[in-house]
Amino acid sequence: GRVVVGTDGSPTARHATEWAAAVAKSRSVPLLLVSVVSPQSTIARVSRSAEEHLAEAVAEAERLLETESATMRESNPALTLETAVLVGSPAEVLVSATRDAELVVVGARGQSASFGVRNLGGFSDAVATHAEGPVADLVPVAVRAVEQVSAPALAHPRDIGDLVAQPSGHQDAAG
């Protein structure tokens, strides 16, 4: 098994990646860092084809993974790190990763999500709801209701008390 984490380069995704790296390191398993390109986000303009937009989005995702993996390797030199750019619905791609991963880690908000999804966690809820394996859904505890913050308040991975991580398929004490 391995720990899988999706990233879009957002501050929340970076914190989820750091948390996932700490878990992978503690379990002595590889970390798979995934960036998902949605075909719907590459709708063609008049001057370009859908294939050109998709190729551009994949290249951008590859650059993002190069940057993120370099940062992870600096801070975790002993960690076995793999990267993958996948094309599809981000939620569906990460749900499929739950089939053979020890753990899939998602942040509650990403930079490509709409305002409502970022604040309500629609993406991470979709992954947790349809997962076939364990999912850690990292939710910022302190969220400013009115103003959108550029770096959501997510704790460092070792400050687990400041995070909510709920495995899919399990109810909390209130449920």
Short mmCIF file of C-alpha atoms in Angstrom, two decimals:
data_model
loop_
_atom_site.label_atom_id
_atom_site.label_comp_id
_atom_site.label_asym_id
_atom_site.label_seq_id
_atom_site.Cartn_x
_atom_site.Cartn_y
_atom_site.Cartn_z
CA GLY A 1 0.00 0.00 0.00
CA ARG A 2 0.82 3.66 -0.15
CA VAL A 3 -0.56 7.00 0.94
CA VAL A 4 -2.14 9.02 -1.88
CA VAL A 5 -2.67 12.78 -1.79
CA GLY A 6 -4.05 15.05 -4.46
CA THR A 7 -2.70 18.55 -4.96
CA ASP A 8 -3.66 21.64 -6.90
CA GLY A 9 -0.95 23.82 -5.39
CA SER A 10 -3.31 25.60 -2.98
CA PRO A 11 -2.23 26.26 0.63
CA THR A 12 -4.74 23.68 1.86
CA ALA A 13 -3.34 21.09 -0.56
CA ARG A 14 0.21 21.86 0.59
CA HIS A 15 -0.78 21.22 4.20
CA ALA A 16 -2.57 18.02 3.20
CA THR A 17 0.58 16.94 1.35
CA GLU A 18 2.75 17.62 4.39
CA TRP A 19 0.34 15.68 6.60
CA ALA A 20 0.21 12.80 4.11
CA ALA A 21 4.03 12.73 3.97
CA ALA A 22 4.20 12.48 7.76
CA VAL A 23 1.72 9.58 7.71
CA ALA A 24 3.57 7.78 4.88
CA LYS A 25 6.87 8.22 6.69
CA SER A 26 5.41 6.90 9.97
CA ARG A 27 4.00 3.84 8.16
CA SER A 28 7.13 3.32 6.04
CA VAL A 29 5.11 3.36 2.81
CA PRO A 30 5.51 5.42 -0.37
CA LEU A 31 3.65 8.70 -0.93
CA LEU A 32 1.92 9.18 -4.27
CA LEU A 33 1.42 12.86 -5.08
CA VAL A 34 -1.32 13.24 -7.70
CA SER A 35 -2.44 16.20 -9.77
CA VAL A 36 -5.68 15.68 -11.67
CA VAL A 37 -6.53 17.53 -14.86
CA SER A 38 -10.24 17.71 -15.53
CA PRO A 39 -11.17 17.64 -19.21
CA GLN A 40 -14.03 20.04 -18.38
CA SER A 41 -11.51 22.61 -17.14
CA THR A 42 -9.80 22.61 -20.53
CA ILE A 43 -12.73 23.77 -22.67
CA ALA A 44 -11.36 24.95 -25.99
CA ARG A 45 -11.31 28.58 -26.99
CA VAL A 46 -12.01 29.49 -30.57
CA SER A 47 -8.31 29.63 -31.42
CA ARG A 48 -7.31 26.27 -29.92
CA SER A 49 -8.48 22.71 -29.91
CA ALA A 50 -9.53 20.79 -26.82
CA GLU A 51 -6.44 18.59 -27.27
CA GLU A 52 -4.15 21.63 -27.13
CA HIS A 53 -5.84 22.88 -23.96
CA LEU A 54 -5.59 19.44 -22.36
CA ALA A 55 -1.90 19.14 -23.28
CA GLU A 56 -1.27 22.59 -21.79
CA ALA A 57 -3.13 21.67 -18.58
CA VAL A 58 -1.18 18.41 -18.26
CA ALA A 59 2.12 20.26 -18.74
CA GLU A 60 1.11 22.77 -16.05
CA ALA A 61 0.19 19.90 -13.69
CA GLU A 62 3.57 18.27 -14.35
CA ARG A 63 5.33 21.53 -13.44
CA LEU A 64 3.26 21.76 -10.27
CA LEU A 65 4.21 18.21 -9.28
CA GLU A 66 7.90 18.91 -9.97
CA THR A 67 7.77 21.89 -7.61
CA GLU A 68 5.74 20.11 -4.92
CA SER A 69 7.85 16.95 -5.05
CA ALA A 70 11.11 18.95 -4.84
CA THR A 71 9.80 20.62 -1.67
CA MET A 72 8.73 17.25 -0.23
CA ARG A 73 12.10 15.65 -1.04
CA GLU A 74 13.96 18.49 0.69
CA SER A 75 12.00 18.13 3.91
CA ASN A 76 11.63 14.31 3.74
CA PRO A 77 14.74 12.88 2.04
CA ALA A 78 14.05 9.32 3.24
CA LEU A 79 10.47 9.32 1.92
CA THR A 80 9.74 7.29 -1.20
CA LEU A 81 7.83 9.76 -3.36
CA GLU A 82 5.99 9.08 -6.60
CA THR A 83 4.06 11.52 -8.76
CA ALA A 84 1.32 11.16 -11.34
CA VAL A 85 -0.72 13.47 -13.54
CA LEU A 86 -4.09 11.91 -14.25
CA VAL A 87 -6.92 13.09 -16.47
CA GLY A 88 -10.50 12.87 -15.26
CA SER A 89 -12.80 14.13 -12.56
CA PRO A 90 -10.63 14.90 -9.51
CA ALA A 91 -13.13 13.30 -7.12
CA GLU A 92 -13.51 10.17 -9.28
CA VAL A 93 -9.74 9.80 -9.70
CA LEU A 94 -9.13 10.00 -5.95
CA VAL A 95 -12.08 7.69 -5.21
CA SER A 96 -10.52 5.09 -7.50
CA ALA A 97 -7.22 5.53 -5.63
CA THR A 98 -8.97 4.45 -2.42
CA ARG A 99 -9.31 0.92 -3.79
CA ASP A 100 -5.65 0.03 -3.28
CA ALA A 101 -4.20 2.78 -1.10
CA GLU A 102 -3.55 2.51 2.62
CA LEU A 103 -4.93 6.02 2.90
CA VAL A 104 -6.10 8.81 0.61
CA VAL A 105 -5.67 12.33 1.98
CA VAL A 106 -7.75 15.27 0.77
CA GLY A 107 -7.90 18.90 1.83
CA ALA A 108 -11.31 20.47 2.30
CA ARG A 109 -10.70 23.25 -0.22
CA GLY A 110 -8.67 23.75 -3.35
CA GLN A 111 -7.88 26.70 -5.54
CA SER A 112 -9.86 25.45 -8.50
CA ALA A 113 -13.08 24.96 -6.52
CA SER A 114 -15.94 27.42 -6.63
CA PHE A 115 -16.48 29.61 -3.56
CA GLY A 116 -19.34 27.40 -2.31
CA VAL A 117 -17.39 24.18 -2.79
CA ARG A 118 -14.29 25.65 -1.12
CA ASN A 119 -16.32 26.63 1.92
CA LEU A 120 -18.58 23.61 2.11
CA GLY A 121 -16.03 20.94 1.17
CA GLY A 122 -18.01 19.43 -1.73
CA PHE A 123 -14.96 17.83 -3.36
CA SER A 124 -13.67 16.18 -0.19
CA ASP A 125 -17.19 15.13 0.77
CA ALA A 126 -17.58 13.43 -2.62
CA VAL A 127 -14.32 11.52 -2.15
CA ALA A 128 -15.19 10.48 1.42
CA THR A 129 -18.76 9.49 0.47
CA HIS A 130 -17.80 7.24 -2.45
CA ALA A 131 -14.46 5.90 -1.18
CA GLU A 132 -13.78 2.18 -1.07
CA GLY A 133 -10.96 2.62 1.44
CA PRO A 134 -9.80 4.98 4.18
CA VAL A 135 -9.84 8.73 3.54
CA ALA A 136 -8.43 11.47 5.75
CA ASP A 137 -10.45 14.60 5.09
CA LEU A 138 -8.43 17.49 6.54
CA VAL A 139 -10.72 20.34 7.41
CA PRO A 140 -9.46 23.75 8.55
CA VAL A 141 -10.77 24.33 12.06
CA ALA A 142 -10.69 28.12 11.89
CA VAL A 143 -12.51 29.37 8.81
CA ARG A 144 -13.41 33.02 8.41
CA ALA A 145 -17.06 33.10 7.41
CA VAL A 146 -17.09 36.35 5.50
CA GLU A 147 -13.65 36.92 4.07
CA GLN A 148 -11.81 34.48 1.90
CA VAL A 149 -8.31 33.92 3.27
CA SER A 150 -5.38 33.19 1.01
CA ALA A 151 -3.83 30.64 3.41
CA PRO A 152 -6.49 28.73 5.37
CA ALA A 153 -5.61 27.95 8.97
CA LEU A 154 -4.51 24.35 8.81
CA ALA A 155 -2.28 22.97 11.50
CA HIS A 156 1.02 21.22 10.99
CA PRO A 157 0.62 17.42 10.58
CA ARG A 158 1.87 16.73 14.10
CA ASP A 159 -0.82 19.00 15.54
CA ILE A 160 -3.50 16.42 14.82
CA GLY A 161 -5.75 17.80 17.55
CA ASP A 162 -6.26 20.89 15.38
CA LEU A 163 -7.45 18.85 12.41
CA VAL A 164 -10.49 16.77 11.73
CA ALA A 165 -9.57 13.55 9.95
CA GLN A 166 -12.53 11.24 9.46
CA PRO A 167 -12.08 7.86 7.79
CA SER A 168 -14.79 7.23 5.24
CA GLY A 169 -17.49 4.78 6.14
CA HIS A 170 -17.28 5.57 9.85
CA GLN A 171 -19.66 7.72 11.82
CA ASP A 172 -18.40 10.13 14.38
CA ALA A 173 -19.53 9.93 18.01
CA ALA A 174 -22.52 12.16 17.26
CA GLY A 175 -23.64 10.04 14.28
#
